[in-house]
């Protein structure tokens, strides 16, 4: 039986910065060379890689040959040269080798995403379905069935799925057990046991299924989608549930037990509206998508994925009083919570993702008003509030992207599996 793991970036070693001179020489230097090529602003030649990394040309040439044979690199035509001599071939990440498969289970949809080593999305599908009325086994089987289609598409495009990461809106323990997903009604769900042997999940010998909190994956997706963006931020995924991924100095903050970011269950009105988690007055009943839809008088039950938010957007653009009021009330509740997070962690940027992304125009003013009135440092250290680059796709894109980043940072593992 496959073993499930969570937190795909938790145990990954930092990319090597200098050539190793120890027993793990080849493993270290393969990662050094591939990481250098991945980060280069233009396709470097073998000689340029040798100069920059400090490795000999012969060593770089041998490592590059291995990476080319493993479909991790490809050669491209060199840029024109003005000096003497024939220009050397450039090196770039391959778009025909390993790919990451991201899966997402949320309250009202399933999603799959396939990303190649260059970061290009090669397949993406969203299936609208209310998963609160089905068992965990049914929900997991449905998303695994969608994964079969994604794997077939990968094969048609000449890609090999290097790993699969599943995003779940709940608390995921270090062994991949979904401890609690209140909006799905899940408790202590062993994903590995449910999906053992399913053809949509990794076959024996490949990287086992990883399970991770969807808000954490969304934050990672946003971090890598905007590499020149802020290095410290809170990414808030606003759907029926509300989760947050916290990034500090370019690294995901998970907390002591990996359960950080449950912003939807911070209290905005103690003793207030009941929440699915069992408490009262949590943020979700005031600022979750269902609360906004109800306040606007919009029923999203029978609408396809994204249509409910699109309808809210059209009503808000038309100045519909109920919709504008619902968005202001949600933004105010969200702002109260965000201000507490900023006061606690000194975050410089708040990113509104998921269903919040297209609604940022109306949510931002009340959020900013609460930040201004409640954050002690707001006068001289303003907090930016903006929409997510990836929007509602951040979690599933982040899931797939975490797979290919692992391949780039640990290429020796991939070569050993496929050699």
CSV table of C-alpha atoms in Angstrom, one decimal:
chain,number,residue,atom,x,y,z
A,1,UNK,CA,0.0,0.0,0.0
A,2,UNK,CA,1.3,3.4,-0.8
A,3,UNK,CA,2.2,5.7,2.0
A,4,UNK,CA,0.7,9.2,2.1
A,5,UNK,CA,2.7,12.2,3.0
A,6,UNK,CA,1.7,15.8,3.6
A,7,UNK,CA,3.4,19.2,3.3
A,8,UNK,CA,5.3,18.8,0.0
A,9,UNK,CA,7.8,21.6,0.7
A,10,UNK,CA,8.4,20.8,4.4
A,11,UNK,CA,11.3,18.4,4.3
A,12,UNK,CA,12.8,19.5,1.0
A,13,UNK,CA,16.5,20.6,1.3
A,14,UNK,CA,17.4,24.1,0.3
A,15,UNK,CA,18.9,24.4,-3.2
A,16,UNK,CA,22.7,24.0,-3.1
A,17,UNK,CA,24.6,27.3,-3.5
A,18,UNK,CA,28.1,25.9,-4.0
A,19,UNK,CA,29.7,22.8,-5.5
A,20,UNK,CA,29.9,19.9,-3.0
A,21,UNK,CA,33.2,18.1,-2.3
A,22,UNK,CA,31.9,15.1,-0.5
A,23,UNK,CA,30.3,11.7,-1.0
A,24,UNK,CA,27.1,13.1,-2.4
A,25,UNK,CA,29.1,15.0,-5.1
A,26,UNK,CA,27.0,14.0,-8.1
A,27,UNK,CA,23.6,14.4,-6.4
A,28,UNK,CA,24.5,17.8,-5.1
A,29,UNK,CA,26.0,19.0,-8.3
A,30,UNK,CA,23.1,17.8,-10.5
A,31,UNK,CA,20.9,19.9,-8.4
A,32,UNK,CA,23.3,22.8,-8.5
A,33,UNK,CA,23.4,22.8,-12.3
A,34,UNK,CA,19.7,22.3,-12.9
A,35,UNK,CA,18.8,25.0,-10.4
A,36,UNK,CA,21.2,27.4,-12.0
A,37,UNK,CA,19.7,26.8,-15.5
A,38,UNK,CA,16.2,27.1,-14.1
A,39,UNK,CA,16.9,30.5,-12.5
A,40,UNK,CA,19.0,31.9,-15.4
A,41,UNK,CA,17.5,35.0,-17.1
A,42,UNK,CA,18.5,33.5,-20.5
A,43,UNK,CA,19.6,30.1,-21.6
A,44,UNK,CA,23.2,29.6,-20.5
A,45,UNK,CA,25.7,27.5,-22.3
A,46,UNK,CA,27.6,24.7,-20.6
A,47,UNK,CA,30.7,26.9,-20.4
A,48,UNK,CA,28.7,29.6,-18.7
A,49,UNK,CA,27.2,27.1,-16.2
A,50,UNK,CA,30.8,26.0,-15.4
A,51,UNK,CA,32.0,29.5,-14.8
A,52,UNK,CA,29.1,30.5,-12.6
A,53,UNK,CA,28.9,27.3,-10.5
A,54,UNK,CA,32.7,26.8,-10.1
A,55,UNK,CA,32.5,23.3,-11.6
A,56,UNK,CA,34.9,22.1,-14.3
A,57,UNK,CA,33.7,22.1,-17.9
A,58,UNK,CA,34.1,18.4,-18.1
A,59,UNK,CA,32.0,17.9,-14.9
A,60,UNK,CA,29.2,20.2,-16.2
A,61,UNK,CA,29.2,18.5,-19.6
A,62,UNK,CA,28.7,15.1,-18.0
A,63,UNK,CA,26.0,16.4,-15.7
A,64,UNK,CA,24.2,18.1,-18.5
A,65,UNK,CA,24.3,15.0,-20.6
A,66,UNK,CA,22.6,13.1,-17.8
A,67,UNK,CA,20.0,15.8,-17.4
A,68,UNK,CA,19.3,15.8,-21.1
A,69,UNK,CA,19.0,12.0,-21.2
A,70,UNK,CA,16.5,12.3,-18.3
A,71,UNK,CA,14.3,14.8,-20.2
A,72,UNK,CA,15.0,17.5,-17.6
A,73,UNK,CA,16.9,19.8,-20.0
A,74,UNK,CA,16.7,20.6,-23.6
A,75,UNK,CA,19.1,22.5,-25.9
A,76,UNK,CA,18.0,25.6,-27.8
A,77,UNK,CA,19.5,27.7,-30.5
A,78,UNK,CA,22.1,30.1,-29.2
A,79,UNK,CA,21.7,33.8,-29.3
A,80,UNK,CA,23.7,35.6,-32.0
A,81,UNK,CA,27.3,36.5,-31.1
A,82,UNK,CA,29.5,39.4,-32.2
A,83,UNK,CA,32.8,37.8,-31.2
A,84,UNK,CA,34.9,35.1,-32.8
A,85,UNK,CA,34.0,31.5,-32.6
A,86,UNK,CA,30.8,29.5,-32.9
A,87,UNK,CA,28.1,30.2,-30.3
A,88,UNK,CA,27.3,27.4,-27.9
A,89,UNK,CA,23.9,25.8,-27.5
A,90,UNK,CA,21.8,27.2,-24.7
A,91,UNK,CA,20.2,25.1,-22.0
A,92,UNK,CA,16.6,25.3,-20.7
A,93,UNK,CA,14.2,23.2,-18.7
A,94,UNK,CA,12.5,20.5,-20.8
A,95,UNK,CA,8.8,20.8,-21.6
A,96,UNK,CA,8.5,17.1,-22.6
A,97,UNK,CA,9.6,15.2,-19.5
A,98,UNK,CA,8.3,15.2,-16.0
A,99,UNK,CA,5.1,17.0,-15.0
A,100,UNK,CA,3.3,17.6,-11.7
A,101,UNK,CA,-0.3,16.6,-11.1
A,102,UNK,CA,-2.3,18.7,-8.8
A,103,UNK,CA,-5.7,17.6,-7.4
A,104,UNK,CA,-8.1,19.7,-5.3
A,105,UNK,CA,-11.2,18.8,-3.3
A,106,UNK,CA,-13.2,21.7,-2.1
A,107,UNK,CA,-16.7,22.1,-0.8
A,108,UNK,CA,-18.4,22.6,-4.1
A,109,UNK,CA,-15.9,21.6,-6.8
A,110,UNK,CA,-13.1,19.2,-7.8
A,111,UNK,CA,-10.1,20.3,-9.8
A,112,UNK,CA,-7.1,18.8,-11.6
A,113,UNK,CA,-4.0,20.5,-13.0
A,114,UNK,CA,-1.0,19.3,-15.0
A,115,UNK,CA,2.1,21.5,-15.1
A,116,UNK,CA,5.4,20.7,-16.9
A,117,UNK,CA,8.9,21.5,-15.7
A,118,UNK,CA,8.8,25.0,-17.3
A,119,UNK,CA,5.8,25.9,-15.2
A,120,UNK,CA,3.4,25.8,-18.1
A,121,UNK,CA,-0.1,24.5,-17.4
A,122,UNK,CA,-0.7,21.7,-19.8
A,123,UNK,CA,-4.2,20.5,-18.6
A,124,UNK,CA,-6.7,22.1,-16.2
A,125,UNK,CA,-10.2,20.9,-15.4
A,126,UNK,CA,-12.8,22.0,-12.8
A,127,UNK,CA,-15.9,19.9,-12.0
A,128,UNK,CA,-18.7,21.5,-10.1
A,129,UNK,CA,-20.3,19.2,-7.4
A,130,UNK,CA,-21.5,19.7,-3.9
A,131,UNK,CA,-19.4,17.4,-1.8
A,132,UNK,CA,-21.0,18.0,1.5
A,133,UNK,CA,-23.7,15.4,0.7
A,134,UNK,CA,-21.3,12.6,-0.1
A,135,UNK,CA,-18.9,10.4,1.9
A,136,UNK,CA,-15.2,11.0,1.9
A,137,UNK,CA,-14.7,7.8,0.0
A,138,UNK,CA,-17.0,9.0,-2.8
A,139,UNK,CA,-15.4,12.5,-2.9
A,140,UNK,CA,-11.9,11.0,-3.1
A,141,UNK,CA,-12.8,8.4,-5.7
A,142,UNK,CA,-14.3,11.2,-7.9
A,143,UNK,CA,-11.2,13.3,-7.8
A,144,UNK,CA,-9.0,10.2,-8.5
A,145,UNK,CA,-11.2,9.4,-11.5
A,146,UNK,CA,-10.5,12.9,-12.8
A,147,UNK,CA,-6.8,12.2,-12.2
A,148,UNK,CA,-7.1,9.3,-14.7
A,149,UNK,CA,-8.1,11.7,-17.4
A,150,UNK,CA,-5.2,14.0,-16.5
A,151,UNK,CA,-2.7,11.2,-16.7
A,152,UNK,CA,-4.1,10.2,-20.0
A,153,UNK,CA,-3.7,13.7,-21.3
A,154,UNK,CA,-0.1,13.8,-19.9
A,155,UNK,CA,0.7,10.6,-21.9
A,156,UNK,CA,-0.8,12.1,-25.1
A,157,UNK,CA,1.5,15.1,-24.7
A,158,UNK,CA,4.6,13.1,-24.0
A,159,UNK,CA,4.8,13.9,-20.3
A,160,UNK,CA,5.4,11.6,-17.4
A,161,UNK,CA,3.6,12.4,-14.1
A,162,UNK,CA,6.4,12.8,-11.5
A,163,UNK,CA,4.1,13.0,-8.5
A,164,UNK,CA,0.6,13.9,-7.3
A,165,UNK,CA,-0.4,16.4,-4.6
A,166,UNK,CA,-3.9,16.6,-3.3
A,167,UNK,CA,-5.2,19.9,-1.8
A,168,UNK,CA,-7.9,19.5,0.9
A,169,UNK,CA,-9.7,22.3,2.8
A,170,UNK,CA,-8.9,21.1,6.3
A,171,UNK,CA,-6.3,20.2,8.9
A,172,UNK,CA,-3.8,17.7,7.5
A,173,UNK,CA,-1.4,16.0,9.9
A,174,UNK,CA,2.2,15.1,9.1
A,175,UNK,CA,1.3,11.6,7.9
A,176,UNK,CA,-1.3,12.9,5.4
A,177,UNK,CA,-4.3,12.1,7.6
A,178,UNK,CA,-7.1,14.7,7.2
A,179,UNK,CA,-7.8,15.3,10.8
A,180,UNK,CA,-10.7,17.7,10.3
A,181,UNK,CA,-12.3,19.3,7.3
A,182,UNK,CA,-15.4,21.0,8.9
A,183,UNK,CA,-17.0,22.3,5.7
A,184,UNK,CA,-16.8,18.8,4.2
A,185,UNK,CA,-17.8,17.0,7.4
A,186,UNK,CA,-14.6,15.0,7.4
A,187,UNK,CA,-12.8,13.7,10.5
A,188,UNK,CA,-9.7,11.5,10.6
A,189,UNK,CA,-9.9,10.5,6.9
A,190,UNK,CA,-7.0,8.3,5.8
A,191,UNK,CA,-6.7,9.4,2.1
A,192,UNK,CA,-4.0,6.7,1.4
A,193,UNK,CA,-6.2,3.9,2.5
A,194,UNK,CA,-9.2,5.1,0.5
A,195,UNK,CA,-7.2,5.6,-2.7
A,196,UNK,CA,-4.9,2.6,-2.5
A,197,UNK,CA,-4.6,0.9,-5.9
A,198,UNK,CA,-6.7,3.6,-7.8
A,199,UNK,CA,-5.2,4.1,-11.3
A,200,UNK,CA,-5.4,7.8,-10.9
A,201,UNK,CA,-2.9,7.8,-8.1
A,202,UNK,CA,0.8,7.1,-8.5
A,203,UNK,CA,1.7,3.5,-9.5
A,204,UNK,CA,4.2,1.6,-7.4
A,205,UNK,CA,7.8,2.9,-7.7
A,206,UNK,CA,6.7,6.5,-8.3
A,207,UNK,CA,6.5,9.3,-5.7
A,208,UNK,CA,3.6,8.6,-3.3
A,209,UNK,CA,0.6,10.8,-3.0
A,210,UNK,CA,1.1,13.9,-0.9
A,211,UNK,CA,-1.8,15.5,0.9
A,212,UNK,CA,-1.7,19.2,2.0
A,213,UNK,CA,-4.0,22.0,3.2
A,214,UNK,CA,-5.4,23.9,0.2
A,215,UNK,CA,-4.7,27.3,1.6
A,216,UNK,CA,-1.0,26.5,2.1
A,217,UNK,CA,-0.7,25.2,-1.5
A,218,UNK,CA,-2.5,28.4,-2.7
A,219,UNK,CA,0.1,30.5,-0.9
A,220,UNK,CA,2.9,28.5,-2.4
A,221,UNK,CA,1.3,28.8,-5.8
A,222,UNK,CA,1.1,32.6,-5.4
A,223,UNK,CA,4.7,32.9,-4.1
A,224,UNK,CA,6.1,31.1,-7.2
A,225,UNK,CA,3.7,32.7,-9.7
A,226,UNK,CA,5.0,36.2,-8.7
A,227,UNK,CA,8.8,35.6,-7.9
A,228,UNK,CA,9.4,39.4,-7.8
A,229,UNK,CA,6.5,40.0,-5.5
A,230,UNK,CA,6.5,40.3,-1.7
A,231,UNK,CA,8.4,37.8,0.4
A,232,UNK,CA,6.1,38.1,3.4
A,233,UNK,CA,2.3,37.9,2.9
A,234,UNK,CA,-0.9,36.3,4.0
A,235,UNK,CA,-2.9,34.7,1.1
A,236,UNK,CA,-6.6,34.3,2.0
A,237,UNK,CA,-8.6,31.8,0.1
A,238,UNK,CA,-12.2,32.9,0.2
A,239,UNK,CA,-14.6,30.1,-0.8
A,240,UNK,CA,-17.4,28.6,1.2
A,241,UNK,CA,-14.7,28.1,3.8
A,242,UNK,CA,-11.9,30.6,4.4
A,243,UNK,CA,-8.3,29.6,4.8
A,244,UNK,CA,-5.0,31.4,4.9
A,245,UNK,CA,-1.5,30.5,3.8
A,246,UNK,CA,1.2,32.6,5.7
A,247,UNK,CA,4.5,33.2,3.9
A,248,UNK,CA,7.3,34.8,6.0
A,249,UNK,CA,10.6,35.7,4.3
A,250,UNK,CA,9.8,33.5,1.3
A,251,UNK,CA,8.9,30.4,3.3
A,252,UNK,CA,5.6,28.9,4.2
A,253,UNK,CA,4.8,29.2,8.0
A,254,UNK,CA,3.1,26.0,9.1
A,255,UNK,CA,3.1,26.3,12.9
A,256,UNK,CA,4.4,23.8,15.4
A,257,UNK,CA,2.1,21.0,14.2
A,258,UNK,CA,1.4,22.2,10.6
A,259,UNK,CA,-2.1,23.5,11.3
A,260,UNK,CA,-1.5,27.3,10.9
A,261,UNK,CA,-3.7,29.6,8.8
A,262,UNK,CA,-7.2,28.7,10.0
A,263,UNK,CA,-8.3,32.3,9.7
A,264,UNK,CA,-11.9,31.4,9.0
A,265,UNK,CA,-12.3,30.2,12.5
A,266,UNK,CA,-11.0,33.3,14.3
A,267,UNK,CA,-13.9,35.0,16.1
A,268,UNK,CA,-15.2,38.3,14.8
A,269,UNK,CA,-18.3,38.3,17.1
A,270,UNK,CA,-18.1,35.9,20.1
A,271,UNK,CA,-21.4,34.3,20.6
A,272,UNK,CA,-22.5,35.2,17.1
A,273,UNK,CA,-23.6,33.1,14.2
A,274,UNK,CA,-23.0,29.3,14.4
A,275,UNK,CA,-20.1,27.9,12.4
A,276,UNK,CA,-19.7,24.4,10.9
A,277,UNK,CA,-16.7,23.9,13.1
A,278,UNK,CA,-19.0,23.9,16.2
A,279,UNK,CA,-18.1,27.3,17.5
A,280,UNK,CA,-20.0,30.6,17.2
A,281,UNK,CA,-19.0,33.9,15.8
A,282,UNK,CA,-16.2,32.7,13.4
A,283,UNK,CA,-15.3,34.7,10.3
A,284,UNK,CA,-16.7,32.1,7.9
A,285,UNK,CA,-20.4,32.7,8.6
A,286,UNK,CA,-19.8,36.4,8.1
A,287,UNK,CA,-17.4,36.6,5.1
A,288,UNK,CA,-17.6,33.2,3.4
A,289,UNK,CA,-19.0,32.9,-0.1
A,290,UNK,CA,-22.3,31.5,1.1
A,291,UNK,CA,-22.8,34.5,3.5
A,292,UNK,CA,-22.1,37.0,0.7
A,293,UNK,CA,-24.4,35.2,-1.7
A,294,UNK,CA,-27.2,35.1,0.9
A,295,UNK,CA,-26.7,38.8,1.7
A,296,UNK,CA,-26.9,39.6,-2.0
A,297,UNK,CA,-30.0,37.5,-2.5
A,298,UNK,CA,-28.2,35.2,-5.0
A,299,UNK,CA,-28.6,31.5,-5.0
A,300,UNK,CA,-25.5,29.7,-6.2
A,301,UNK,CA,-26.7,26.2,-5.7
A,302,UNK,CA,-27.5,25.4,-9.3
A,303,UNK,CA,-24.9,27.5,-11.0
A,304,UNK,CA,-21.8,26.1,-12.7
A,305,UNK,CA,-18.3,26.7,-11.2
A,306,UNK,CA,-17.5,30.4,-11.0
A,307,UNK,CA,-20.9,31.5,-12.2
A,308,UNK,CA,-22.1,32.6,-8.7
A,309,UNK,CA,-19.1,34.8,-8.3
A,310,UNK,CA,-19.5,36.2,-11.8
A,311,UNK,CA,-23.1,37.0,-10.9
A,312,UNK,CA,-22.0,38.8,-7.8
A,313,UNK,CA,-19.5,40.8,-9.8
A,314,UNK,CA,-22.1,41.9,-12.4
A,315,UNK,CA,-24.5,42.9,-9.6
A,316,UNK,CA,-21.8,44.9,-7.8
A,317,UNK,CA,-20.7,46.6,-11.1
A,318,UNK,CA,-24.4,47.6,-11.6
A,319,UNK,CA,-24.5,49.1,-8.1
A,320,UNK,CA,-27.1,46.6,-6.7
A,321,UNK,CA,-27.6,47.8,-3.1
A,322,UNK,CA,-28.0,44.4,-1.5
A,323,UNK,CA,-24.9,43.0,-3.2
A,324,UNK,CA,-22.8,46.1,-2.3
A,325,UNK,CA,-24.0,45.9,1.2
A,326,UNK,CA,-23.2,42.2,1.5
A,327,UNK,CA,-19.7,42.8,0.1
A,328,UNK,CA,-19.1,45.7,2.5
A,329,UNK,CA,-20.2,43.6,5.5
A,330,UNK,CA,-18.0,40.7,4.5
A,331,UNK,CA,-15.1,43.0,3.9
A,332,UNK,CA,-15.5,44.6,7.3
A,333,UNK,CA,-15.5,41.2,9.0
A,334,UNK,CA,-12.6,40.1,7.0
A,335,UNK,CA,-10.7,43.4,7.8
A,336,UNK,CA,-11.2,42.9,11.5
A,337,UNK,CA,-9.6,39.5,11.3
A,338,UNK,CA,-6.8,40.6,8.9
A,339,UNK,CA,-5.9,43.5,11.2
A,340,UNK,CA,-5.4,41.0,14.0
A,341,UNK,CA,-3.1,38.9,11.8
A,342,UNK,CA,-1.1,41.9,10.8
A,343,UNK,CA,-0.7,43.1,14.3
A,344,UNK,CA,0.5,39.6,15.4
A,345,UNK,CA,2.8,38.8,12.5
A,346,UNK,CA,3.8,42.2,10.9
A,347,UNK,CA,2.7,41.0,7.4
A,348,UNK,CA,3.3,43.6,4.7
A,349,UNK,CA,0.9,42.3,2.1
A,350,UNK,CA,-2.6,40.8,2.1
A,351,UNK,CA,-3.5,38.8,-1.0
A,352,UNK,CA,-7.2,38.0,-1.6
A,353,UNK,CA,-7.5,34.7,-3.5
A,354,UNK,CA,-10.2,32.1,-4.4
A,355,UNK,CA,-13.6,33.7,-4.9
A,356,UNK,CA,-12.3,36.9,-3.2
A,357,UNK,CA,-9.9,37.6,-6.1
A,358,UNK,CA,-12.6,38.9,-8.6
A,359,UNK,CA,-14.4,40.7,-5.8
A,360,UNK,CA,-11.3,42.5,-4.5
A,361,UNK,CA,-12.5,45.8,-6.0
A,362,UNK,CA,-15.4,45.9,-3.5
A,363,UNK,CA,-13.8,44.0,-0.6
A,364,UNK,CA,-10.6,46.0,-0.5
A,365,UNK,CA,-12.0,49.4,0.8
A,366,UNK,CA,-13.6,47.9,4.0
A,367,UNK,CA,-10.6,45.7,4.6
A,368,UNK,CA,-8.3,48.6,4.3
A,369,UNK,CA,-10.5,50.7,6.5
A,370,UNK,CA,-10.3,48.1,9.3
A,371,UNK,CA,-6.5,47.8,8.8
A,372,UNK,CA,-6.1,51.6,9.1
A,373,UNK,CA,-8.2,51.8,12.2
A,374,UNK,CA,-6.8,48.7,14.0
A,375,UNK,CA,-3.2,48.0,12.9
A,376,UNK,CA,-0.8,49.9,15.2
A,377,UNK,CA,1.8,50.5,12.6
A,378,UNK,CA,-0.6,51.4,9.7
A,379,UNK,CA,0.3,55.1,9.8
A,380,UNK,CA,4.0,54.7,8.9
A,381,UNK,CA,4.0,51.1,7.6
A,382,UNK,CA,1.0,50.7,5.3
A,383,UNK,CA,-0.3,47.2,4.3
A,384,UNK,CA,-1.0,46.4,0.7
A,385,UNK,CA,-4.2,44.6,-0.2
A,386,UNK,CA,-4.4,43.1,-3.6
A,387,UNK,CA,-6.0,40.3,-5.7
A,388,UNK,CA,-4.2,37.0,-6.2
A,389,UNK,CA,-2.4,36.4,-9.4
A,390,UNK,CA,-3.8,32.9,-9.7
A,391,UNK,CA,-7.3,33.6,-8.3
A,392,UNK,CA,-9.4,30.5,-7.7
A,393,UNK,CA,-6.8,28.2,-9.3
A,394,UNK,CA,-4.1,28.9,-6.8
A,395,UNK,CA,-4.4,25.7,-4.7
A,396,UNK,CA,-4.5,23.2,-7.6
A,397,UNK,CA,-1.7,25.1,-9.5
A,398,UNK,CA,0.3,25.3,-6.3
A,399,UNK,CA,-0.2,21.5,-5.8
A,400,UNK,CA,1.1,20.7,-9.3
A,401,UNK,CA,3.9,23.2,-9.1
A,402,UNK,CA,5.2,21.7,-5.8
A,403,UNK,CA,5.9,18.5,-7.7
A,404,UNK,CA,8.0,20.1,-10.4
A,405,UNK,CA,9.9,22.2,-8.0
A,406,UNK,CA,10.8,19.1,-6.1
A,407,UNK,CA,12.1,17.5,-9.4
A,408,UNK,CA,14.2,20.6,-10.1
A,409,UNK,CA,15.7,20.7,-6.6
A,410,UNK,CA,16.2,16.9,-6.4
A,411,UNK,CA,16.9,15.8,-10.0
A,412,UNK,CA,19.0,12.8,-8.9
A,413,UNK,CA,15.8,11.2,-7.5
A,414,UNK,CA,14.1,11.6,-10.8
A,415,UNK,CA,17.0,10.2,-12.7
A,416,UNK,CA,17.2,7.2,-10.4
A,417,UNK,CA,13.5,6.4,-10.9
A,418,UNK,CA,13.6,6.7,-14.7
A,419,UNK,CA,17.1,5.6,-15.6
